[in-house]
mmCIF file of C-alpha atoms in Angstrom:
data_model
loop_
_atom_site.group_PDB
_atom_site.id
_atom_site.type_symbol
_atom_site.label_atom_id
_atom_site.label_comp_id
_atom_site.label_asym_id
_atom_site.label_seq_id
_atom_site.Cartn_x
_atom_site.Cartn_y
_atom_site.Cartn_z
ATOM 1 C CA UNK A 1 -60.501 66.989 18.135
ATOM 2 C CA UNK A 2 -57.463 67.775 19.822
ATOM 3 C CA UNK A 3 -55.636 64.670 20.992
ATOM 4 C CA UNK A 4 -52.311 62.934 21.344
ATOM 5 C CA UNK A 5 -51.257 59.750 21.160
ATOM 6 C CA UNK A 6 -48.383 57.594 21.773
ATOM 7 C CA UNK A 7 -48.612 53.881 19.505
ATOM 8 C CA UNK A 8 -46.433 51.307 21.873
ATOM 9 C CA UNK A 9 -48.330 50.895 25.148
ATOM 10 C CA UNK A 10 -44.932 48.502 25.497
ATOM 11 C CA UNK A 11 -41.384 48.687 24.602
ATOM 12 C CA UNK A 12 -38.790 46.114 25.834
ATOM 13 C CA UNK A 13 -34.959 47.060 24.784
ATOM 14 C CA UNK A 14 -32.052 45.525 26.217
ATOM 15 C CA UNK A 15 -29.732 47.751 28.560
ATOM 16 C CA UNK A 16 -26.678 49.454 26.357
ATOM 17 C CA UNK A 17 -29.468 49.525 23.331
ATOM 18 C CA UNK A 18 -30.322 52.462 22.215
ATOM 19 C CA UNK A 19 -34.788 53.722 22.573
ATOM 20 C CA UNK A 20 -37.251 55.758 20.695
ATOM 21 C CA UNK A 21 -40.561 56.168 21.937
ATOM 22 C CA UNK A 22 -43.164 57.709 19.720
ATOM 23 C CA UNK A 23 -45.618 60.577 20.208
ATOM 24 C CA UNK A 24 -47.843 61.920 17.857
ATOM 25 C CA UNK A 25 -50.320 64.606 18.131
ATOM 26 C CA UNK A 26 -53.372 66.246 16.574
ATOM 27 C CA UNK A 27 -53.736 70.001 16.912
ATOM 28 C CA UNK A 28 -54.972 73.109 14.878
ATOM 29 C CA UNK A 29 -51.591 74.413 15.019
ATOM 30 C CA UNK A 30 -48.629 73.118 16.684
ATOM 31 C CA UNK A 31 -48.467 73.085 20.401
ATOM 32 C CA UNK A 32 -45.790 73.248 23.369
ATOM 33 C CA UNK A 33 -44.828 69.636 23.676
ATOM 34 C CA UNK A 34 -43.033 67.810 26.545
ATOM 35 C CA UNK A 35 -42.202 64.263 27.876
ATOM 36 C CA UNK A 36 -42.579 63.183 31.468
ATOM 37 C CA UNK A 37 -41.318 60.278 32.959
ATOM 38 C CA UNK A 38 -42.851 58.373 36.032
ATOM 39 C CA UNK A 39 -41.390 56.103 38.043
ATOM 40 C CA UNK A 40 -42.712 53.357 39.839
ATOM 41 C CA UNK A 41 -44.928 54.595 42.881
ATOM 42 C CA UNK A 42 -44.201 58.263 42.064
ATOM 43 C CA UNK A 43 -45.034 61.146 40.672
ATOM 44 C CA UNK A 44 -43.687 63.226 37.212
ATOM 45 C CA UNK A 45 -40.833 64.426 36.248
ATOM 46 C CA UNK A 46 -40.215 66.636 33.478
ATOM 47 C CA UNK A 47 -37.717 65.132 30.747
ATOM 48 C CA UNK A 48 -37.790 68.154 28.290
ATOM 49 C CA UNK A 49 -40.281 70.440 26.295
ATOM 50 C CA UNK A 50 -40.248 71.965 22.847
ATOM 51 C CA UNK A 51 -41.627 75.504 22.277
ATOM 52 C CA UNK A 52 -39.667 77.017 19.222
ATOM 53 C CA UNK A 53 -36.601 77.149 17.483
ATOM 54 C CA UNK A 54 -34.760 74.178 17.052
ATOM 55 C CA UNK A 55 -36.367 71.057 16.412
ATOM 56 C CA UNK A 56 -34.015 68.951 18.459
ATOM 57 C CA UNK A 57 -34.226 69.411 22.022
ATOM 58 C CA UNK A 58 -31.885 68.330 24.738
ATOM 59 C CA UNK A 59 -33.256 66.855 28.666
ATOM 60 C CA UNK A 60 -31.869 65.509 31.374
ATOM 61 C CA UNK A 61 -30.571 62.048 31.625
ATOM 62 C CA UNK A 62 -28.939 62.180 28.835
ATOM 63 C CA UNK A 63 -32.863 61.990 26.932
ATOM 64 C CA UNK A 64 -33.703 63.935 23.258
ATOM 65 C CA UNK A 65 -36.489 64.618 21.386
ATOM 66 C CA UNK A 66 -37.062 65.601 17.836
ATOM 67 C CA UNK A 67 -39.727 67.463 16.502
ATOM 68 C CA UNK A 68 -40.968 67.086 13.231
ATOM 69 C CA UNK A 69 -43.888 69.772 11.863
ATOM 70 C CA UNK A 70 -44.761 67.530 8.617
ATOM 71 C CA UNK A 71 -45.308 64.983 10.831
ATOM 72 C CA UNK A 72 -46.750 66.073 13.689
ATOM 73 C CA UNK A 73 -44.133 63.461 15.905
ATOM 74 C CA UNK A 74 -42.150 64.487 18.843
ATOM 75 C CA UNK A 75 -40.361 61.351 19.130
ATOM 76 C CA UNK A 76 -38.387 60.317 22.444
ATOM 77 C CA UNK A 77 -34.904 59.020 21.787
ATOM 78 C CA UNK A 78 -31.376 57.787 23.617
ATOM 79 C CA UNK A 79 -28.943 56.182 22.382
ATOM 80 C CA UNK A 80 -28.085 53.639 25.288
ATOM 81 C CA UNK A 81 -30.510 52.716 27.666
ATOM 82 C CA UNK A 82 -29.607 52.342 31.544
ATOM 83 C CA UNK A 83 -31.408 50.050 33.803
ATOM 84 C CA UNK A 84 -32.914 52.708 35.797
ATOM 85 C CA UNK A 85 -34.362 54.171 32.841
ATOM 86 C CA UNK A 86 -36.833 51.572 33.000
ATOM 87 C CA UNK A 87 -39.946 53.620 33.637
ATOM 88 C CA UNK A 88 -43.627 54.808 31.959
ATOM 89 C CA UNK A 89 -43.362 57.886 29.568
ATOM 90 C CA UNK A 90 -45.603 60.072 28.726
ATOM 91 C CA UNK A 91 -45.703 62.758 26.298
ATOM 92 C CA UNK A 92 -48.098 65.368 26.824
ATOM 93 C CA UNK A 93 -49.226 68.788 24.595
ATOM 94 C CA UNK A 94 -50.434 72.398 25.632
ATOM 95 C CA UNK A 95 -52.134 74.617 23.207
ATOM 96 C CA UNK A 96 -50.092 77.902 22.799
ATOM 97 C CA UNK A 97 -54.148 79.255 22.960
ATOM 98 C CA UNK A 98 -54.666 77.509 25.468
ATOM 99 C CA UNK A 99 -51.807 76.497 28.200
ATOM 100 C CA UNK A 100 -53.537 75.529 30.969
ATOM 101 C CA UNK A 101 -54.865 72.348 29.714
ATOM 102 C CA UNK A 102 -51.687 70.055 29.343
ATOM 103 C CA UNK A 103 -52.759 66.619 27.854
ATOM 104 C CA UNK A 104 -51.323 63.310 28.080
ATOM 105 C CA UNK A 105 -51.426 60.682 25.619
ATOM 106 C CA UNK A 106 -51.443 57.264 27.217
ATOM 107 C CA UNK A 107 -48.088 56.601 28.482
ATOM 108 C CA UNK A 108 -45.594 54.152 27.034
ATOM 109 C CA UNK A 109 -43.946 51.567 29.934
ATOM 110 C CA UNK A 110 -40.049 50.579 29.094
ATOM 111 C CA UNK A 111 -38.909 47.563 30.474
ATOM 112 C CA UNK A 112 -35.127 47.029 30.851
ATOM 113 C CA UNK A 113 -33.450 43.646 30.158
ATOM 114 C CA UNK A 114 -30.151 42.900 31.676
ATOM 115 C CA UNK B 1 -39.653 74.614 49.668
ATOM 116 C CA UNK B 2 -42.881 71.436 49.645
ATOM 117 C CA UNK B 3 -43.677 71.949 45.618
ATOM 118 C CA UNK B 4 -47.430 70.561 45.478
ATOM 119 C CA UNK B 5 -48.569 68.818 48.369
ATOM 120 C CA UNK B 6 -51.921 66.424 47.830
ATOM 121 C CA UNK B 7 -53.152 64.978 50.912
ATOM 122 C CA UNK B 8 -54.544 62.381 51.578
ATOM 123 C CA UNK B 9 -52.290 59.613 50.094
ATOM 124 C CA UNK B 10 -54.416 56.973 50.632
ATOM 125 C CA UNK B 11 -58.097 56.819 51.097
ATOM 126 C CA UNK B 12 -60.818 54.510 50.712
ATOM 127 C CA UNK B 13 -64.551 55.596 50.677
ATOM 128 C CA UNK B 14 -68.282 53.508 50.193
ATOM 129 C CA UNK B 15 -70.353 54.475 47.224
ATOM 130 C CA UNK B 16 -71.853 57.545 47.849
ATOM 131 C CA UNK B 17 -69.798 58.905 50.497
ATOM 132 C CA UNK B 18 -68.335 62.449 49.713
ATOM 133 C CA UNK B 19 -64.348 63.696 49.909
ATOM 134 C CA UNK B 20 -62.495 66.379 49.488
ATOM 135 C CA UNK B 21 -58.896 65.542 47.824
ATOM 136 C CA UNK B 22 -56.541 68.805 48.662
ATOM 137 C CA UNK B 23 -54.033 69.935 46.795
ATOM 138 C CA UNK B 24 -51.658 73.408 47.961
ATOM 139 C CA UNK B 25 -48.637 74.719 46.382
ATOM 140 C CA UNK B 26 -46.273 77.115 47.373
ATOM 141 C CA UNK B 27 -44.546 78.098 43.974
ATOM 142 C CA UNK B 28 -46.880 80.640 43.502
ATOM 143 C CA UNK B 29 -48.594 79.371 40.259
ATOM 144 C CA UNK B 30 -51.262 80.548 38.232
ATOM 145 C CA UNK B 31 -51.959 77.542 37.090
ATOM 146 C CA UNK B 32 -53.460 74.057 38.422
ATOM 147 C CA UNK B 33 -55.034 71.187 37.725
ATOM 148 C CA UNK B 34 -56.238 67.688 38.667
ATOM 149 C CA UNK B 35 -56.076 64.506 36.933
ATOM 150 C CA UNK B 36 -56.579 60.363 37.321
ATOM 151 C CA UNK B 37 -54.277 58.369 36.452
ATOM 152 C CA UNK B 38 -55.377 54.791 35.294
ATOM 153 C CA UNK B 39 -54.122 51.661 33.648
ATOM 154 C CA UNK B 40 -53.456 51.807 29.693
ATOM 155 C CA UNK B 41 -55.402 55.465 29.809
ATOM 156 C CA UNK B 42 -52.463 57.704 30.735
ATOM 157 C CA UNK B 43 -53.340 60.805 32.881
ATOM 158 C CA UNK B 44 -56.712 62.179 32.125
ATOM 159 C CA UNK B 45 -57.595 66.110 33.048
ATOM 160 C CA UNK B 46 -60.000 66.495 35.268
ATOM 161 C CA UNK B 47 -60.602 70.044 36.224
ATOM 162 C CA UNK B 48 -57.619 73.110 35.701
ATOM 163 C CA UNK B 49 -57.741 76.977 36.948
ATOM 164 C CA UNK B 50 -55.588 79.575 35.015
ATOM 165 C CA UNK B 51 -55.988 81.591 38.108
ATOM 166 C CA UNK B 52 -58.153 82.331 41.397
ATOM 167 C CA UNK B 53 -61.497 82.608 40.534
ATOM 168 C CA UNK B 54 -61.550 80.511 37.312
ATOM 169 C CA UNK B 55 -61.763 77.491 36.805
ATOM 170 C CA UNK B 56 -62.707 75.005 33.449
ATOM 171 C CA UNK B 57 -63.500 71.523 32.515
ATOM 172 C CA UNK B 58 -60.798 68.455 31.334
ATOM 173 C CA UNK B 59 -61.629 65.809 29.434
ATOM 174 C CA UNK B 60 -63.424 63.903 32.338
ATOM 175 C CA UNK B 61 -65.215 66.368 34.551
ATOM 176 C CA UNK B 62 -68.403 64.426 35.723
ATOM 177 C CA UNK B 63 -68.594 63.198 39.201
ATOM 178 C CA UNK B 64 -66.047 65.880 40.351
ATOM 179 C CA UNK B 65 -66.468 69.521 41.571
ATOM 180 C CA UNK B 66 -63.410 72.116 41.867
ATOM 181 C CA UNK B 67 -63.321 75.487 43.203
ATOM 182 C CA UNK B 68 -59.931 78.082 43.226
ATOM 183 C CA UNK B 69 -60.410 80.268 45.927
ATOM 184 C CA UNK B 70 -56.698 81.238 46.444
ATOM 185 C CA UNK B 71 -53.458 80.866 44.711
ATOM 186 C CA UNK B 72 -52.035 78.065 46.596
ATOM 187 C CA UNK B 73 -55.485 75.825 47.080
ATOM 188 C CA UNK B 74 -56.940 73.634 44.424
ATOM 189 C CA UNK B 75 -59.790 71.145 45.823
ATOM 190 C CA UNK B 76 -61.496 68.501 43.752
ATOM 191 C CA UNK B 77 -64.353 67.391 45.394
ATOM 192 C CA UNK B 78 -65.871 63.795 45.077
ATOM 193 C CA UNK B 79 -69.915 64.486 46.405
ATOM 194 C CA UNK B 80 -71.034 60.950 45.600
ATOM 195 C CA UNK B 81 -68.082 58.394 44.746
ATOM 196 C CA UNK B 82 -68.460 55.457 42.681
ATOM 197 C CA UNK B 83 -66.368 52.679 41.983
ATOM 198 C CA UNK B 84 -65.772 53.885 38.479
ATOM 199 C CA UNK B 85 -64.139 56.926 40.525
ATOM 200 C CA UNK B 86 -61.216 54.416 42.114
ATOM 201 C CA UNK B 87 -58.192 55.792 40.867
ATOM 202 C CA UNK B 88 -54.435 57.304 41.351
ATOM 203 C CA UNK B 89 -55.306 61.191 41.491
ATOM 204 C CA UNK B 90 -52.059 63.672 40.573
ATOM 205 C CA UNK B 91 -52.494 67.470 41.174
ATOM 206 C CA UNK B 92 -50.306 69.574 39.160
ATOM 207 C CA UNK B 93 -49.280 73.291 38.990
ATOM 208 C CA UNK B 94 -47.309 75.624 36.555
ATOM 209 C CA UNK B 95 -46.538 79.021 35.567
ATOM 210 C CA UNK B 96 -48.514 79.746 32.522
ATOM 211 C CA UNK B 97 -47.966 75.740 31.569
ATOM 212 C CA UNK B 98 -44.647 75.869 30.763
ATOM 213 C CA UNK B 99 -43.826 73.207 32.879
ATOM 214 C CA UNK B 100 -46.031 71.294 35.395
ATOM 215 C CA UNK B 101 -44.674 70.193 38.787
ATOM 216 C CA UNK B 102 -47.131 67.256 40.111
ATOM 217 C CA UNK B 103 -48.099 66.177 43.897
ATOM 218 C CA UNK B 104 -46.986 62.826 44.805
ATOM 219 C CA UNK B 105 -50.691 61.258 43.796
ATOM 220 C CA UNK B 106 -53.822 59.932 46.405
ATOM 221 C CA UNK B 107 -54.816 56.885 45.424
ATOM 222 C CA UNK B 108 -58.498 56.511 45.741
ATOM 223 C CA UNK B 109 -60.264 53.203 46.640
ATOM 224 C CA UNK B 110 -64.767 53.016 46.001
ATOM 225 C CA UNK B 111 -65.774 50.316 47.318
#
């Protein structure tokens, strides 16, 4: 079955440290992939997607993600965390079959310390 | 330009009552879809349309009912709620999901 997953329902990192937040999925063949970030009391934003091409993909706020075929990841990574990144993730997957079902794995929450 | 608007924002119904949640966007997506949002599950799909006319099932259909009879109008209707129903509901479109923009969420109270 298709599904994706994300391992730390809870990360804690202290602010100027640098974050990776893991996502892997299970597909037939690999998907479109993409991050979203929600802040508290609001909706999604997108961070960045992967379709093709190179396996390192820049977003905004200053966010990357790496995707790696042998092992189905598309981990989330910075290299120094702000306060006001403190925030759930999500990573979520389309089927290139199928692209109107998007699914999310189960978010990851990032607390900030000072 | 409004992006997805979901109204209401707030609502609280008894067990059994019906609702309609709406959802209208004015990007001119193909694509739309519905999904709850709860604690240490992520966001679950509900319904999606590629299109007017069409519609499928998510991963958690039961209990709701969609229909897509426009572009900008996506509807997920509650006919009996249940508690197990109370929730933070997100609509979402796209073109061709290649990248979703979401409504600011109705959060649902069964009592």
């Amino acid at each position: 079955a298709q599904s994706v997953t994300q391992p730390d329902i809870h990360i804690t990192v202290s602010e100027g440290a640098s974050l990776e937040l893991r996502c892997n999925y299970s597909y037939g063949a690999t998907p479109y992939l993409f991050w979203y970030v929600q802040s508290p009391g609001q909706g999604l934003q997108l961070l960045l997607k992967y379709f093709s091409g190179d396996t390192l993909v820049q977003g905004i706020k200053g966010f990357e993600a790496e995707f790696k075929r042998s092992q189905s990841s598309f981990n989330l990574r910075k290299p120094s965390v702000h306060w006001s990144d403190a925030a759930e993730y999500f990573c979520a997957v389309v089927s290139r079959g199928n692209t109107g079902k998007l699914i999310f794995g189960q978010g990851t929450t990032l607390q900030v310390k000072p | 330009n409004a992006g997805v608007t979901q109204t209401p924002k707030f609502q609280v119904l008894k067990t059994g009552q019906s609702m309609t949640l709406q959802c209208a966007q004015d990007m001119n997506h193909e694509y739309m879809s519905w999904y709850r949002q709860d604690p240490g599950m992520g966001l679950r799909l509900i319904h999606y349309s590629v299109g007017a006319g069409i519609t499928d099932q998510g991963e958690v259909p039961n209990g709701y009912n969609v229909s897509r009879s426009t572009t900008e109008d996506f509807p997920l209707r509650l006919l009996s709620a249940a508690p197990s129903q109370t929730s933070v509901y997100f609509c979402a479109s796209s073109s061709l999901g290649l990248r979703a923009f979401f409504g600011q969420g109705t959060r649902l109270t069964v009592v």
